[in-house]
PDB file of C-alpha atoms in Angstrom:
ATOM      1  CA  UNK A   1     -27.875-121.160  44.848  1.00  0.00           C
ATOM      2  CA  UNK A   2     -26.399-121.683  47.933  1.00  0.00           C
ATOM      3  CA  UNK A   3     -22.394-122.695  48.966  1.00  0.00           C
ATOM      4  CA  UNK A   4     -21.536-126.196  49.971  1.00  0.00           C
ATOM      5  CA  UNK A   5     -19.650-124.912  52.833  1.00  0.00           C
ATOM      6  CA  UNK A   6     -23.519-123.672  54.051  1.00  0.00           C
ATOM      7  CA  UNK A   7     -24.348-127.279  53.854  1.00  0.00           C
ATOM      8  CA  UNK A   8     -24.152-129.063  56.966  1.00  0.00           C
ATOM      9  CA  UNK A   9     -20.981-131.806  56.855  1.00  0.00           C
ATOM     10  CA  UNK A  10     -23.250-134.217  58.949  1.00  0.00           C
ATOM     11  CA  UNK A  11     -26.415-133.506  56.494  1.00  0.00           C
ATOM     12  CA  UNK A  12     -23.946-134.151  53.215  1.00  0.00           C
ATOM     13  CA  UNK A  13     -22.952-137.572  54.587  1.00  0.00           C
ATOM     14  CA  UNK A  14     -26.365-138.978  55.173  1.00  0.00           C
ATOM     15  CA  UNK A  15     -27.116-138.072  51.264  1.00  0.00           C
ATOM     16  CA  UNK A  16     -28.143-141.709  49.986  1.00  0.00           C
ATOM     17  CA  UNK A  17     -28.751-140.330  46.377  1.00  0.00           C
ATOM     18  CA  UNK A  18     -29.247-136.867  43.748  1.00  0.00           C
ATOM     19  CA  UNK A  19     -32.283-136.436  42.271  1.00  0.00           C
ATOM     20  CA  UNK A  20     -31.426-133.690  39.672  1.00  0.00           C
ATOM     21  CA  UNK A  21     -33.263-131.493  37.255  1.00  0.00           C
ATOM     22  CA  UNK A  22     -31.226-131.646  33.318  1.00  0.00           C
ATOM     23  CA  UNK A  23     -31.996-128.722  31.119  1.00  0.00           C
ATOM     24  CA  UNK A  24     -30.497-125.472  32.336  1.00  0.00           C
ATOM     25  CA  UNK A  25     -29.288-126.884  35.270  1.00  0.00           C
ATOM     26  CA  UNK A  26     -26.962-129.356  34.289  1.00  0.00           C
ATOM     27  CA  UNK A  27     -26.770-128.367  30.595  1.00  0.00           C
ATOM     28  CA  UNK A  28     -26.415-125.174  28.999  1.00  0.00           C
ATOM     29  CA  UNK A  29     -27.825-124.888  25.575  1.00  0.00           C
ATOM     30  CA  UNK A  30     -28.512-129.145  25.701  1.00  0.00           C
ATOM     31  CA  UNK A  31     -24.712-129.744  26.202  1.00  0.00           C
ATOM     32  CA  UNK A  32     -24.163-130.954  29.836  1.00  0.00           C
ATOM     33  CA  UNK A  33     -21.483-128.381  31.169  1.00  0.00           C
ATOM     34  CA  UNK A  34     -17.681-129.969  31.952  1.00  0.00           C
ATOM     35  CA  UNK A  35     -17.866-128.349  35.809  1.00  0.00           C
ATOM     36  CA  UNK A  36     -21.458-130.144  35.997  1.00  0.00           C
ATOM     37  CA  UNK A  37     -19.685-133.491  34.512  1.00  0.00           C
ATOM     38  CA  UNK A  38     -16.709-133.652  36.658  1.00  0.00           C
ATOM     39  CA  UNK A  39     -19.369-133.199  39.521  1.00  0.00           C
ATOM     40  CA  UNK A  40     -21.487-135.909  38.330  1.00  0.00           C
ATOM     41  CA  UNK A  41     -18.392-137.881  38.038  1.00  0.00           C
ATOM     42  CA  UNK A  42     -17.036-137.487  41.474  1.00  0.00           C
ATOM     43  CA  UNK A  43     -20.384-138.146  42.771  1.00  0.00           C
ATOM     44  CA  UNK A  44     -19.956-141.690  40.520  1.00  0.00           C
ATOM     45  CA  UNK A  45     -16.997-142.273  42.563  1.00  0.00           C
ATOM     46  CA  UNK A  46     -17.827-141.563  46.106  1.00  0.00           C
ATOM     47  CA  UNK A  47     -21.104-144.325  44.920  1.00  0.00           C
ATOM     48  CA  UNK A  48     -23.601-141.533  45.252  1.00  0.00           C
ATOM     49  CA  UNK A  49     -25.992-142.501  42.755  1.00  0.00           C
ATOM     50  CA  UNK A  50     -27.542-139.780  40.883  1.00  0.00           C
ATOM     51  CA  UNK A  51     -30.637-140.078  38.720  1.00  0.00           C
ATOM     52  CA  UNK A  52     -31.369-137.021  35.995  1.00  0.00           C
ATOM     53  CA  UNK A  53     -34.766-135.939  35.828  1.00  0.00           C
ATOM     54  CA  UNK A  54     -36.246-134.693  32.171  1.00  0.00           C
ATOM     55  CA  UNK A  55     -39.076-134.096  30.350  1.00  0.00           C
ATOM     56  CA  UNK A  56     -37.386-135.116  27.271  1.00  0.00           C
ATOM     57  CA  UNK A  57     -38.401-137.571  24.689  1.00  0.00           C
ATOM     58  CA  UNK A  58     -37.246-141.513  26.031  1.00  0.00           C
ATOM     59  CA  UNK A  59     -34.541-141.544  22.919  1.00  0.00           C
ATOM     60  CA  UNK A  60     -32.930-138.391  24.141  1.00  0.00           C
ATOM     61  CA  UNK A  61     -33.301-140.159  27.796  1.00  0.00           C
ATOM     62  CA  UNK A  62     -31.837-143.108  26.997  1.00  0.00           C
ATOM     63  CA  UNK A  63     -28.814-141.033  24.946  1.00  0.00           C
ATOM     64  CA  UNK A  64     -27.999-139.765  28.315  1.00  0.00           C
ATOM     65  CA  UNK A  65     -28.165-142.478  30.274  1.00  0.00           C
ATOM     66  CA  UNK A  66     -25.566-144.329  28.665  1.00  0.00           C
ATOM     67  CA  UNK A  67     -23.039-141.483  28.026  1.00  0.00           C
ATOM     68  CA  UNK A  68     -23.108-139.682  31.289  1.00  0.00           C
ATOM     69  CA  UNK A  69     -22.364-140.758  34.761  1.00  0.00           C
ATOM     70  CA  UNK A  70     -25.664-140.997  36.009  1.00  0.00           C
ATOM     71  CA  UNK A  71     -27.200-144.134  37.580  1.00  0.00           C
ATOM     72  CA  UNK A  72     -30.363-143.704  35.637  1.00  0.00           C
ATOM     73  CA  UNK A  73     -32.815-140.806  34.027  1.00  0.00           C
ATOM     74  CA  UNK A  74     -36.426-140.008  34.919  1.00  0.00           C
ATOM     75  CA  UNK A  75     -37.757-138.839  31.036  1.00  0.00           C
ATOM     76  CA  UNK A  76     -40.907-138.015  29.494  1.00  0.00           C
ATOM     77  CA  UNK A  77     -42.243-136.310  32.358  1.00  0.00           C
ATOM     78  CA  UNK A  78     -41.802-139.058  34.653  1.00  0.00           C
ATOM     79  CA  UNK A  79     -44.028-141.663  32.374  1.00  0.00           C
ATOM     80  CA  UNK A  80     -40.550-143.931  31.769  1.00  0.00           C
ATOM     81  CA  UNK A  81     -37.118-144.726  33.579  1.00  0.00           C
ATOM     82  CA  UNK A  82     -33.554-145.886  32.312  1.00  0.00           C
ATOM     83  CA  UNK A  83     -31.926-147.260  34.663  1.00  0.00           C
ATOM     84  CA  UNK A  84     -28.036-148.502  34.003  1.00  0.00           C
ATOM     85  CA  UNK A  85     -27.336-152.245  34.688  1.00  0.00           C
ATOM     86  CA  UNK A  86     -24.050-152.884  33.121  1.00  0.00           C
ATOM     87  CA  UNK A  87     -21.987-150.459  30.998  1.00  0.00           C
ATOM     88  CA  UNK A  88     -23.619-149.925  27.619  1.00  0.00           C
ATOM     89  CA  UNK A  89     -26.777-151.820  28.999  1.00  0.00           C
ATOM     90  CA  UNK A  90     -29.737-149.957  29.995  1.00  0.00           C
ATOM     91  CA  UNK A  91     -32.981-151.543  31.642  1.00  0.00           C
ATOM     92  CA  UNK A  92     -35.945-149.396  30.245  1.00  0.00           C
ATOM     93  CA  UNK A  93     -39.463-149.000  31.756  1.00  0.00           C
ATOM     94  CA  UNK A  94     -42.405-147.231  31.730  1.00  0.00           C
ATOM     95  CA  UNK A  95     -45.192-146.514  34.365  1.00  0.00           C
ATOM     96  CA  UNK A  96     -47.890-147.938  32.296  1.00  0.00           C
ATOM     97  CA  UNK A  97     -47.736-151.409  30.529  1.00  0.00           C
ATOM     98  CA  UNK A  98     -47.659-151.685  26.581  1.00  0.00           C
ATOM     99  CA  UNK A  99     -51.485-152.057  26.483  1.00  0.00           C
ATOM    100  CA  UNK A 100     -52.594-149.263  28.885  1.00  0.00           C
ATOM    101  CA  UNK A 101     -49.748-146.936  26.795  1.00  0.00           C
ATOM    102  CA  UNK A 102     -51.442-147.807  23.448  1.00  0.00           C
ATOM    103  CA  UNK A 103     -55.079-146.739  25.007  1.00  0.00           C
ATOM    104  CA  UNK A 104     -53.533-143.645  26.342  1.00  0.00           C
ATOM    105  CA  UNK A 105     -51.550-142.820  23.340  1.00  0.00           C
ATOM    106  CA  UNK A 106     -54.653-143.205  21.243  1.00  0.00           C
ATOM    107  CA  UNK A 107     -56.516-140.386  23.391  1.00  0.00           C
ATOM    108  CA  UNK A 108     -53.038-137.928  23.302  1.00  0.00           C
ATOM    109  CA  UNK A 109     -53.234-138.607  19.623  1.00  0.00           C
ATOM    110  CA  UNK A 110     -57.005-136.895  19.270  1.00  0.00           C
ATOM    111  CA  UNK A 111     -56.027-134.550  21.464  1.00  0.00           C
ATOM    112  CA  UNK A 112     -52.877-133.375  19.665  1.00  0.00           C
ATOM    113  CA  UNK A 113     -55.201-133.448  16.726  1.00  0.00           C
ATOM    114  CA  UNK A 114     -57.737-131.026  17.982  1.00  0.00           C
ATOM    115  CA  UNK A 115     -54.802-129.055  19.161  1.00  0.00           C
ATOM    116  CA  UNK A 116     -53.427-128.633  15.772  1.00  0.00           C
ATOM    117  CA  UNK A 117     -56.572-127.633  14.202  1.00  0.00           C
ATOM    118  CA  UNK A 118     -57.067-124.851  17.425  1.00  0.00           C
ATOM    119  CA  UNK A 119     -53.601-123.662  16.858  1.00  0.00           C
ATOM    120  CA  UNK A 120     -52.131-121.711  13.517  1.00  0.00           C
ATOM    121  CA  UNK A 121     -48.532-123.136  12.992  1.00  0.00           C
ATOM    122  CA  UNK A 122     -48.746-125.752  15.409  1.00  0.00           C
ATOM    123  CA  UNK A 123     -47.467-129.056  14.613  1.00  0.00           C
ATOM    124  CA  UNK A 124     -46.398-132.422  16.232  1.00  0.00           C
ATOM    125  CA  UNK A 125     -42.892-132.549  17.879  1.00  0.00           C
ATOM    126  CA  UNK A 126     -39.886-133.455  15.982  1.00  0.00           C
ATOM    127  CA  UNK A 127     -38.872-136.265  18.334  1.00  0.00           C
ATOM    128  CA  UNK A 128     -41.890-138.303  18.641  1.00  0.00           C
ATOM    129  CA  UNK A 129     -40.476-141.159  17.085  1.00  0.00           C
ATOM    130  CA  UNK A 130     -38.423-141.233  20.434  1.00  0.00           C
ATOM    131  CA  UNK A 131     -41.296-141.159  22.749  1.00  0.00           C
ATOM    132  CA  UNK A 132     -42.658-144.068  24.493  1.00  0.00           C
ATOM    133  CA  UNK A 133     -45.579-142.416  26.534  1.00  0.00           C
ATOM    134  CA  UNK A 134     -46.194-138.862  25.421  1.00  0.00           C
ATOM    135  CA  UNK A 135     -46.567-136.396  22.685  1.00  0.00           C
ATOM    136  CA  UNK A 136     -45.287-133.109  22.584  1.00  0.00           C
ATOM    137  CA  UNK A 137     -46.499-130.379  20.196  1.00  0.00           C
ATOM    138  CA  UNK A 138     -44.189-127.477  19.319  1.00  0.00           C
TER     139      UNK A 138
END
Protein backbone atom coordinates (compact mmCIF):
# COMPACT_ATOMS: atom_id res chain seq x y z
CA UNK A 1 0.00 0.00 0.00
CA UNK A 2 1.21 3.09 -0.97
CA UNK A 3 0.53 6.98 0.65
CA UNK A 4 -1.79 9.35 -1.07
CA UNK A 5 0.69 12.02 -0.74
CA UNK A 6 2.85 9.51 -3.39
CA UNK A 7 -0.07 9.96 -5.63
CA UNK A 8 0.29 12.55 -8.10
CA UNK A 9 -2.34 15.71 -7.27
CA UNK A 10 -2.79 16.08 -11.15
CA UNK A 11 -3.29 12.07 -11.57
CA UNK A 12 -6.01 12.13 -8.43
CA UNK A 13 -8.07 14.80 -10.21
CA UNK A 14 -8.46 13.11 -13.52
CA UNK A 15 -9.93 9.93 -11.43
CA UNK A 16 -13.48 9.61 -13.22
CA UNK A 17 -14.41 6.56 -10.96
CA UNK A 18 -13.10 3.49 -8.12
CA UNK A 19 -13.27 0.24 -9.13
CA UNK A 20 -12.68 -1.58 -5.76
CA UNK A 21 -12.11 -5.09 -4.57
CA UNK A 22 -14.77 -5.90 -1.11
CA UNK A 23 -13.61 -8.73 1.03
CA UNK A 24 -10.47 -7.97 2.98
CA UNK A 25 -10.03 -4.87 1.48
CA UNK A 26 -12.86 -2.95 2.35
CA UNK A 27 -14.24 -5.33 5.00
CA UNK A 28 -12.65 -7.07 7.71
CA UNK A 29 -14.26 -10.24 8.79
CA UNK A 30 -17.52 -9.28 6.14
CA UNK A 31 -18.15 -6.00 8.12
CA UNK A 32 -17.07 -3.03 5.88
CA UNK A 33 -14.53 -1.12 8.23
CA UNK A 34 -15.79 2.66 9.56
CA UNK A 35 -12.22 4.29 8.12
CA UNK A 36 -13.13 2.36 4.71
CA UNK A 37 -16.89 3.87 5.06
CA UNK A 38 -16.12 7.38 5.79
CA UNK A 39 -13.77 7.00 2.66
CA UNK A 40 -16.40 5.62 0.54
CA UNK A 41 -18.51 8.36 1.80
CA UNK A 42 -16.35 11.28 1.02
CA UNK A 43 -15.73 9.82 -2.27
CA UNK A 44 -19.94 9.95 -2.51
CA UNK A 45 -19.56 13.52 -1.94
CA UNK A 46 -16.83 14.80 -4.09
CA UNK A 47 -19.36 12.60 -7.01
CA UNK A 48 -16.63 10.05 -7.48
CA UNK A 49 -18.59 7.13 -8.19
CA UNK A 50 -17.31 3.98 -6.85
CA UNK A 51 -18.46 0.52 -7.88
CA UNK A 52 -17.51 -2.64 -5.35
CA UNK A 53 -16.34 -5.59 -7.00
CA UNK A 54 -17.30 -9.26 -5.37
CA UNK A 55 -17.56 -12.61 -5.97
CA UNK A 56 -20.37 -12.88 -3.64
CA UNK A 57 -23.73 -14.36 -4.12
CA UNK A 58 -26.25 -11.42 -6.05
CA UNK A 59 -28.41 -11.29 -2.53
CA UNK A 60 -25.35 -10.41 -0.56
CA UNK A 61 -24.59 -7.92 -3.70
CA UNK A 62 -27.60 -6.36 -3.74
CA UNK A 63 -27.48 -6.05 0.45
CA UNK A 64 -24.59 -3.86 -0.23
CA UNK A 65 -25.60 -1.92 -2.77
CA UNK A 66 -28.33 -0.37 -1.06
CA UNK A 67 -26.71 0.16 2.40
CA UNK A 68 -23.35 1.47 1.46
CA UNK A 69 -22.28 4.44 -0.49
CA UNK A 70 -21.36 2.85 -3.51
CA UNK A 71 -22.78 3.69 -6.96
CA UNK A 72 -23.20 0.07 -7.80
CA UNK A 73 -21.53 -3.63 -7.12
CA UNK A 74 -19.95 -6.01 -9.64
CA UNK A 75 -21.12 -9.68 -7.81
CA UNK A 76 -20.99 -13.18 -8.67
CA UNK A 77 -17.80 -13.01 -10.30
CA UNK A 78 -18.72 -10.42 -12.63
CA UNK A 79 -21.88 -12.55 -14.16
CA UNK A 80 -24.46 -9.62 -12.62
CA UNK A 81 -24.44 -5.77 -11.71
CA UNK A 82 -26.53 -3.53 -9.20
CA UNK A 83 -26.45 -0.49 -10.08
CA UNK A 84 -28.28 2.37 -7.73
CA UNK A 85 -30.97 4.52 -9.50
CA UNK A 86 -32.78 6.20 -6.75
CA UNK A 87 -32.31 5.65 -2.99
CA UNK A 88 -33.67 2.27 -1.96
CA UNK A 89 -34.02 1.40 -5.78
CA UNK A 90 -31.59 -0.79 -7.39
CA UNK A 91 -31.53 -1.66 -11.26
CA UNK A 92 -30.28 -5.37 -11.41
CA UNK A 93 -28.67 -7.17 -14.41
CA UNK A 94 -26.92 -9.92 -15.49
CA UNK A 95 -24.48 -10.63 -18.45
CA UNK A 96 -26.52 -13.37 -19.83
CA UNK A 97 -30.36 -13.17 -20.48
CA UNK A 98 -32.89 -15.38 -18.39
CA UNK A 99 -32.81 -18.12 -21.09
CA UNK A 100 -29.03 -18.42 -21.77
CA UNK A 101 -28.71 -18.34 -17.55
CA UNK A 102 -31.17 -21.30 -17.28
CA UNK A 103 -28.98 -23.38 -20.05
CA UNK A 104 -25.89 -22.46 -18.21
CA UNK A 105 -27.21 -23.07 -14.81
CA UNK A 106 -28.38 -26.47 -15.93
CA UNK A 107 -24.65 -27.48 -16.96
CA UNK A 108 -23.13 -25.79 -13.36
CA UNK A 109 -25.80 -27.91 -11.80
CA UNK A 110 -24.19 -31.44 -13.29
CA UNK A 111 -21.14 -30.18 -12.67
CA UNK A 112 -21.61 -29.34 -8.99
CA UNK A 113 -23.12 -32.77 -8.97
CA UNK A 114 -20.14 -34.67 -10.15
CA UNK A 115 -18.21 -32.46 -7.85
CA UNK A 116 -20.01 -33.62 -4.86
CA UNK A 117 -19.76 -37.18 -5.61
CA UNK A 118 -15.59 -36.53 -6.33
CA UNK A 119 -15.36 -34.72 -3.10
CA UNK A 120 -15.92 -36.28 0.69
CA UNK A 121 -17.79 -33.49 2.69
CA UNK A 122 -18.45 -31.35 -0.08
CA UNK A 123 -21.72 -29.80 -0.43
CA UNK A 124 -23.61 -26.95 -2.28
CA UNK A 125 -23.15 -23.36 -0.89
CA UNK A 126 -25.34 -21.99 1.72
CA UNK A 127 -26.34 -18.93 -0.29
CA UNK A 128 -27.45 -20.28 -3.50
CA UNK A 129 -30.82 -19.24 -3.11
CA UNK A 130 -29.16 -15.71 -3.62
CA UNK A 131 -27.41 -16.46 -6.78
CA UNK A 132 -28.57 -15.46 -10.10
CA UNK A 133 -25.72 -16.93 -12.36
CA UNK A 134 -23.44 -19.21 -10.40
CA UNK A 135 -23.01 -21.92 -7.92
CA UNK A 136 -20.58 -22.12 -5.37
CA UNK A 137 -19.64 -25.33 -3.51
CA UNK A 138 -18.09 -25.11 -0.04
Amino acid sequence: MQPLSRFPLAARRAVQGILTDIDDTLTHRAMLEPPAEAALAALRAARIPVVAVSGRAAGWCEDVALNWPVDAVVGENGACYMLRVAVGSLSVRCVQDGAERAGYSRRLLNLAAEALRRVPRAELAHDLSERLADIAID
